[in-house]
Coordinates of C-alpha atoms and ligand atoms in Angstrom, one line a residue:
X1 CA 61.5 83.1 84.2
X2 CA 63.7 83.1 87.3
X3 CA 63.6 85.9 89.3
X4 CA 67.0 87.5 90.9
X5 CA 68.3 87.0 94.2
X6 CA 70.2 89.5 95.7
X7 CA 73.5 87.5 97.2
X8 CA 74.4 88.7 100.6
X9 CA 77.9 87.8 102.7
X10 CA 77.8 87.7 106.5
X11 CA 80.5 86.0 108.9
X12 CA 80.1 82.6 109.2
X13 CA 80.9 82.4 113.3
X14 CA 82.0 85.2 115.4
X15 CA 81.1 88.4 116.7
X16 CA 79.2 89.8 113.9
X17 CA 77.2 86.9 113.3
X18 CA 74.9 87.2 115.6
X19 CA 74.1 90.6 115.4
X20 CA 74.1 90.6 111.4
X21 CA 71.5 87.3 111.4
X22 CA 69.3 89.2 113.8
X23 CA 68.9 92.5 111.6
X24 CA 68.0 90.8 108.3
X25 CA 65.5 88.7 111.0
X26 CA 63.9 92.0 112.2
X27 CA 63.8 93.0 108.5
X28 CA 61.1 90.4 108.4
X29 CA 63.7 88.0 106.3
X30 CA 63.4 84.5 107.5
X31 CA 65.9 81.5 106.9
X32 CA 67.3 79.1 108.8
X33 CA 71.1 79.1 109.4
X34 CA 72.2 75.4 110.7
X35 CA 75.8 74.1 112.4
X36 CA 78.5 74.2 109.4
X37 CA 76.0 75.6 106.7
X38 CA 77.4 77.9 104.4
X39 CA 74.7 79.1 102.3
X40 CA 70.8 79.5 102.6
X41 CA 68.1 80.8 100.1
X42 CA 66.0 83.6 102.5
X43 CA 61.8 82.3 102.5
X44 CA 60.2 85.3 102.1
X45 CA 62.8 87.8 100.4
X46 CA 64.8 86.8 97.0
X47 CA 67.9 86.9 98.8
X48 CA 70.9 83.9 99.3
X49 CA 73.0 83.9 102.1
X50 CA 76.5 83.3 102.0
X51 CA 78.3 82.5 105.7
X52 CA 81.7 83.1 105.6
X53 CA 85.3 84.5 107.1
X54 CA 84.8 88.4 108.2
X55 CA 88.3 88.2 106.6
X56 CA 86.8 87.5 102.8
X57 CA 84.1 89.2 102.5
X58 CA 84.9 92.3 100.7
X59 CA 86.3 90.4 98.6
X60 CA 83.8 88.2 97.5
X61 CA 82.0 91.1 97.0
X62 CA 84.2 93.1 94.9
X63 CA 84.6 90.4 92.8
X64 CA 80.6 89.7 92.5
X65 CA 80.4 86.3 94.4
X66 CA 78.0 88.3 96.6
X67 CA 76.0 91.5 95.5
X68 CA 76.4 92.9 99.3
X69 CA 78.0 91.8 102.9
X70 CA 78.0 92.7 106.3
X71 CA 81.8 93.6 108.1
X72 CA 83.4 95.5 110.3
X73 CA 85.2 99.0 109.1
X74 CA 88.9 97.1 110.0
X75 CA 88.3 94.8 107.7
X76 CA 87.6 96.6 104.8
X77 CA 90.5 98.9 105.2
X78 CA 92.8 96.7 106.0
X79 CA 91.5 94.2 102.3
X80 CA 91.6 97.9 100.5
X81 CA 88.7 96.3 98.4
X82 CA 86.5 98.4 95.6
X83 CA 83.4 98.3 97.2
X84 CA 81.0 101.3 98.7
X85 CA 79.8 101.4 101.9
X86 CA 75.8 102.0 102.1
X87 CA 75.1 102.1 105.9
X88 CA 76.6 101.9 108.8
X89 CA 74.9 99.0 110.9
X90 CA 75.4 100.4 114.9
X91 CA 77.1 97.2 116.1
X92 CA 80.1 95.6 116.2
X93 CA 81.7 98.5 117.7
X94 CA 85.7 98.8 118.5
X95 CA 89.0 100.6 117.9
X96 CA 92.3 99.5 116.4
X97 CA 94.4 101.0 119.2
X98 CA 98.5 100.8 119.8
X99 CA 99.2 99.5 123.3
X100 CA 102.6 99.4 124.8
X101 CA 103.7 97.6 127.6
X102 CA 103.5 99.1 131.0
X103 CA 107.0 100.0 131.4
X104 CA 107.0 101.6 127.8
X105 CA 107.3 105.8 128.7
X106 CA 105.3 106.5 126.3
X107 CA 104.6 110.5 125.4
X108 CA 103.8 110.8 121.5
X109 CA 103.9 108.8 118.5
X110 CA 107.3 109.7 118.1
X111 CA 108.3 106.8 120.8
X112 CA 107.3 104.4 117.9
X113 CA 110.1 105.5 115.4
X114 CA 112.3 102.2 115.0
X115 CA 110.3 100.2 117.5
X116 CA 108.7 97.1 116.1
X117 CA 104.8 96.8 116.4
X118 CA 102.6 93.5 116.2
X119 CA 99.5 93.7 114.2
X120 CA 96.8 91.7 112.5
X121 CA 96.7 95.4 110.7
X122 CA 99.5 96.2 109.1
X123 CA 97.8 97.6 105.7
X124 CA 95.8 100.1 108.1
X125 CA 98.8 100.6 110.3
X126 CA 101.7 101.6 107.9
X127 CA 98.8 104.2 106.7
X128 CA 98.6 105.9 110.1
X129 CA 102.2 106.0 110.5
X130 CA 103.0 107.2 107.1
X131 CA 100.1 109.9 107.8
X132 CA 102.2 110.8 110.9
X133 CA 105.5 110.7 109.5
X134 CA 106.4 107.9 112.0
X135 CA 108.6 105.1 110.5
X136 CA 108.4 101.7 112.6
X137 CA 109.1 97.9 111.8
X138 CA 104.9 96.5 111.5
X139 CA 105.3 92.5 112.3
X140 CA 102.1 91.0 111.1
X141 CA 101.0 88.2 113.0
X142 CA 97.7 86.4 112.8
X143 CA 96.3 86.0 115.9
X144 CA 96.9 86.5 119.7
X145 CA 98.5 89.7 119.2
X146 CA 98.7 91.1 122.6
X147 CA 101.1 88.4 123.9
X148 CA 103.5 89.6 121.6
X149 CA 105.7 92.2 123.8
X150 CA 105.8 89.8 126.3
X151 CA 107.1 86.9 124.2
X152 CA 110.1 89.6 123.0
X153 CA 108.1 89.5 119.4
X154 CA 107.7 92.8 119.7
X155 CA 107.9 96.3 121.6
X156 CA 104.2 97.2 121.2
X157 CA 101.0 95.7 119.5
X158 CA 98.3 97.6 117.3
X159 CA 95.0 95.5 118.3
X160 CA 91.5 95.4 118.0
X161 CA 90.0 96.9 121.5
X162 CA 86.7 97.0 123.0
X163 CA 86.6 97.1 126.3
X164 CA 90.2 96.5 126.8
X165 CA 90.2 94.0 129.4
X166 CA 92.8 91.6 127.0
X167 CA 95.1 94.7 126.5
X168 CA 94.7 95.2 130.1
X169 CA 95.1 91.2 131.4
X170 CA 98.4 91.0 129.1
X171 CA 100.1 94.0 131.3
X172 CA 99.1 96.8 127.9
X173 CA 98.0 100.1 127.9
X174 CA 96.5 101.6 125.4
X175 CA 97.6 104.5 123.8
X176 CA 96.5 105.6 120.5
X177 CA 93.6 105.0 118.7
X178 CA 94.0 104.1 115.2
X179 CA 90.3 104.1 113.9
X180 CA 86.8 103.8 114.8
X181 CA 85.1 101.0 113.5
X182 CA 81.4 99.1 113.2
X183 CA 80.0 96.8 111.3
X184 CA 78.7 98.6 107.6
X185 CA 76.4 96.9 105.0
X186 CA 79.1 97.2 101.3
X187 CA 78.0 96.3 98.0
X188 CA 79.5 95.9 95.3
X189 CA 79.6 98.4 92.0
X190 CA 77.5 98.3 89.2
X191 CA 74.3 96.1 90.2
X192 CA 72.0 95.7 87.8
X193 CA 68.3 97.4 87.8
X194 CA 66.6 94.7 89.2
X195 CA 69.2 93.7 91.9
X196 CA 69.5 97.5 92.8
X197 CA 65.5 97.5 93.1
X198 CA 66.2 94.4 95.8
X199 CA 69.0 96.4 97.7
X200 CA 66.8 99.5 97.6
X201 CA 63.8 97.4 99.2
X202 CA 66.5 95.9 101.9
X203 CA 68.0 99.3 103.2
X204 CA 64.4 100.9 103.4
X205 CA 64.1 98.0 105.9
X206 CA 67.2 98.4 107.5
X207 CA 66.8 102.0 107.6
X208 CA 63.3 101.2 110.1
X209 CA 64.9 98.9 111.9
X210 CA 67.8 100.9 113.1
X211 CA 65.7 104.4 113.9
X212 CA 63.4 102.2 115.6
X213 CA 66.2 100.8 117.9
X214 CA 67.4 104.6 118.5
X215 CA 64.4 105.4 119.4
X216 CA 61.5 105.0 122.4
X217 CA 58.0 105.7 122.0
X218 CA 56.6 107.6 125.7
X219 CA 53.6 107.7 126.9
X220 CA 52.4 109.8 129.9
X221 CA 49.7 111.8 131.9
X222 CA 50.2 115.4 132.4
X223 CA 48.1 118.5 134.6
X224 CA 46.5 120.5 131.8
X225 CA 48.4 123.1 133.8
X226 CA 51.1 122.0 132.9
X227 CA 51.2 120.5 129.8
X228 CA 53.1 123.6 127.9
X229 CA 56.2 123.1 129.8
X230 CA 55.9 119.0 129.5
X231 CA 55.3 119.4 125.8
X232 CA 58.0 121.3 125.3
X233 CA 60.4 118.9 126.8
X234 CA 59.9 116.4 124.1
X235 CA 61.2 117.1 120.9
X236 CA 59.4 114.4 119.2
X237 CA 59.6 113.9 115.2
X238 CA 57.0 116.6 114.9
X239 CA 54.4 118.1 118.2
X240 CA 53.7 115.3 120.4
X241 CA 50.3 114.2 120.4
X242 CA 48.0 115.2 123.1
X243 CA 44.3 113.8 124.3
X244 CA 42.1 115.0 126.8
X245 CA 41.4 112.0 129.5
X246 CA 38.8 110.6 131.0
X247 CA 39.7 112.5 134.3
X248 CA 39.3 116.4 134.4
X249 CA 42.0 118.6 133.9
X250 CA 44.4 115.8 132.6
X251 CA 45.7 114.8 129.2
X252 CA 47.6 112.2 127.9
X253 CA 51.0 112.5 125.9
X254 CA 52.5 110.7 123.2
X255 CA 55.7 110.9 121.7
X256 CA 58.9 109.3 120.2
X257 CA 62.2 110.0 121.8
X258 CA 65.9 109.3 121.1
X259 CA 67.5 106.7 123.2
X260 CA 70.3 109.1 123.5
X261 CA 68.2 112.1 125.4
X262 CA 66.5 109.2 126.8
X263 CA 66.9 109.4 130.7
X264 CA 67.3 113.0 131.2
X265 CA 64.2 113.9 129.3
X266 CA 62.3 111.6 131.8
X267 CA 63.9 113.1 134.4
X268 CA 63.1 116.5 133.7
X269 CA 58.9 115.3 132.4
X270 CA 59.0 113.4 136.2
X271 CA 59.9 117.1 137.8
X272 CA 57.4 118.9 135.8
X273 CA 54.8 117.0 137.1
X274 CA 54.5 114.3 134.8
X275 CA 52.6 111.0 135.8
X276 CA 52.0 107.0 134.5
X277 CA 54.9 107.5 132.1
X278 CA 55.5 104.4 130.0
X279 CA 58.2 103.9 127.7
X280 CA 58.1 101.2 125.0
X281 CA 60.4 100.1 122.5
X282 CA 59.6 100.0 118.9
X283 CA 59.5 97.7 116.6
X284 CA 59.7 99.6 113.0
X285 CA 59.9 103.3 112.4
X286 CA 58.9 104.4 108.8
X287 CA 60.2 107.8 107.9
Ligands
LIG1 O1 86.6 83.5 111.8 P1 86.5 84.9 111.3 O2 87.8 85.3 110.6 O3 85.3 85.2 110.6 O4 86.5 85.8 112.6 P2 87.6 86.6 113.4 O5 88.0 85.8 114.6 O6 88.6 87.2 112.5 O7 86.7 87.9 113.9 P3 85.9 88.1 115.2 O8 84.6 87.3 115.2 O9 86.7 88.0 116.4 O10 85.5 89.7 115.0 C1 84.8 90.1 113.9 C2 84.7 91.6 114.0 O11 84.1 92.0 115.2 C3 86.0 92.3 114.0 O12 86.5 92.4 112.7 C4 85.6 93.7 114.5 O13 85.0 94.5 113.4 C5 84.4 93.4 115.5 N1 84.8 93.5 116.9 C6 84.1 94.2 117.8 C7 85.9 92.9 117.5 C8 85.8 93.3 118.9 N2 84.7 94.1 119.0 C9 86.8 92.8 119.8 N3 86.7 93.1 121.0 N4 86.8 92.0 117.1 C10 87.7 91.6 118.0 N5 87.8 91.9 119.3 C11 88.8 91.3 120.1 C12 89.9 92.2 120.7 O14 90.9 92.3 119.8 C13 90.3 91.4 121.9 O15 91.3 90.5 121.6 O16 88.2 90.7 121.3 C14 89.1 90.6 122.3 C15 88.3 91.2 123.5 O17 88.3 92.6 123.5 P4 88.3 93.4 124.8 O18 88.9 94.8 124.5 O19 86.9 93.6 125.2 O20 89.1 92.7 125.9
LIG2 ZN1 88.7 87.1 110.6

């Protein structure tokens, strides 16, 4: 009998790619992804790979080409395709933002009634400014939004942004933020038991990969003296653990930490006397 493969969509090129190739790699899922290949059966997992446009993936998925994909939270609002999101994937981070031009006066979103904004967004766009009770003219244009304004296509632009060097290169300034987006793992509705059972196996994966990347595992020496207040500085997932060493009146302490808390909880074991502390990454945490 053959045996199901759960069909999963990630972009083809761009800025996902590499990211989204690299998880399912740290999920333990090999397969081998050459120049100008679109699909590719996984060695160890029953799962195809599709490589596509970020642009048609929730598509394919909602109609059932692929079970699940992998792009950004713009995307899928802007497609307004039936499909669920299942996690949120910690890359691919940026914000749809409006940007005028420098010598726009801009105070409130007000100063966009009548004016005439280019967007790759306009689905996501006429939302917010219906939300705000704002009407403007939304020119979609494909590509190379931000030269708009200066090109007289437009008064202001509604773009993706990360660290806004392009608004800020093309004489922009950003003004409003639109939404918040990262990549997300969707899937379709409706997958059948043993397709489900697939997915479920996936995100357990998924789910150790990403607390393993918010988190550090510390190791360090503490003065038995001491070692209530150093203990109590790490949260940990539950007490840390602590062994007596070799050398008198010393133990050693192990614990995981948040990436987040990271530096000022070192800070603060360094001041309470804390020695030899070692910080290593992990590779999978299993809740
Ligand atoms: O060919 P395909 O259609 O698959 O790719 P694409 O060209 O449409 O998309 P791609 O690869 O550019 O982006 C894929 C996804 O990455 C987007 O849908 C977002 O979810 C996410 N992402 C994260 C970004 C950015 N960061 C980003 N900075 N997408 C685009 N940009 C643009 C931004 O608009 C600007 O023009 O990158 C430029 C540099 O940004 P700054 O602010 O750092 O200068
Ligand atoms: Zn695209």
């Amino acid at each position: 009998m053959k045996t199901e493969k759960l069909k999963i969509a990630l972009q083809k090129s761009g800025r996902l790619s590499e990211d989204s190739m690299n998880l399912l790699k740290r999920c333990g899922i090999r397969f081998t992804n050459g120049l100008g290949k679109l699909r590719s059966d996984a060695e160890n997992f029953p799962l195809e790979i599709f490589f596509l446009r970020d642009d048609d993936i929730p598509e394919y998925v909602a109609d059932g080409v692929a079970d699940i994909g992998v792009v950004g939270e713009n995307v899928l609002s802007e497609t307004e395709k039936a499909v669920s999101v299942i996690e949120k994937l910690n890359f691919g981070r940026c914000r749809l933002s409006l940007a005028v031009p420098k010598n726009f006066e801009y105070r409130s979103l007000r100063d966009f009634e009548g004016k005439r904004i280019a967007t790759s967004y306009p689905n996501v766009l006429r939302r917010f400014f219906n939300a705000a009770g704002v009407r403007a003219e939304i020119h979609t244009i494909s590509g190379s939004v931000e030269i708009a304004p200066s090109i007289g296509l437009a008064d202001a632009v509604c773009d993706l942004v990360s660290s806004g060097s392009t608004l800020f290169s093309n004489g922009l300034r950003e003004v409003e933020t639109v939404m918040n987006s990262e990549a997300v793992l969707i899937a379709r509705a409706n997958l059948d038991a043993p397709l489900q059972t697939l997915l479920d196996k996936l995100l357990f994966r998924l789910k150790a990969v990403k607390a393993a990347r918010q988190n550090k595992y510390i190791l360090l020496n503490a003065p038995n003296e001491k070692l209530t207040e150093i203990t109590s500085l790490i949260p940990g997932m539950k007490s840390p653990t602590v062994m007596p060493l070799a050398e008198e009146g010393w133990s050693s302490v192990h614990s995981v930490i948040n990436e987040n808390d990271f530096w000022e909880i070192v800070e603060a074991l360094k001041h309470a006397g804390a020695q030899g502390i070692l910080v290593l990454s992990i590779d999978q945490m299993i809740n």
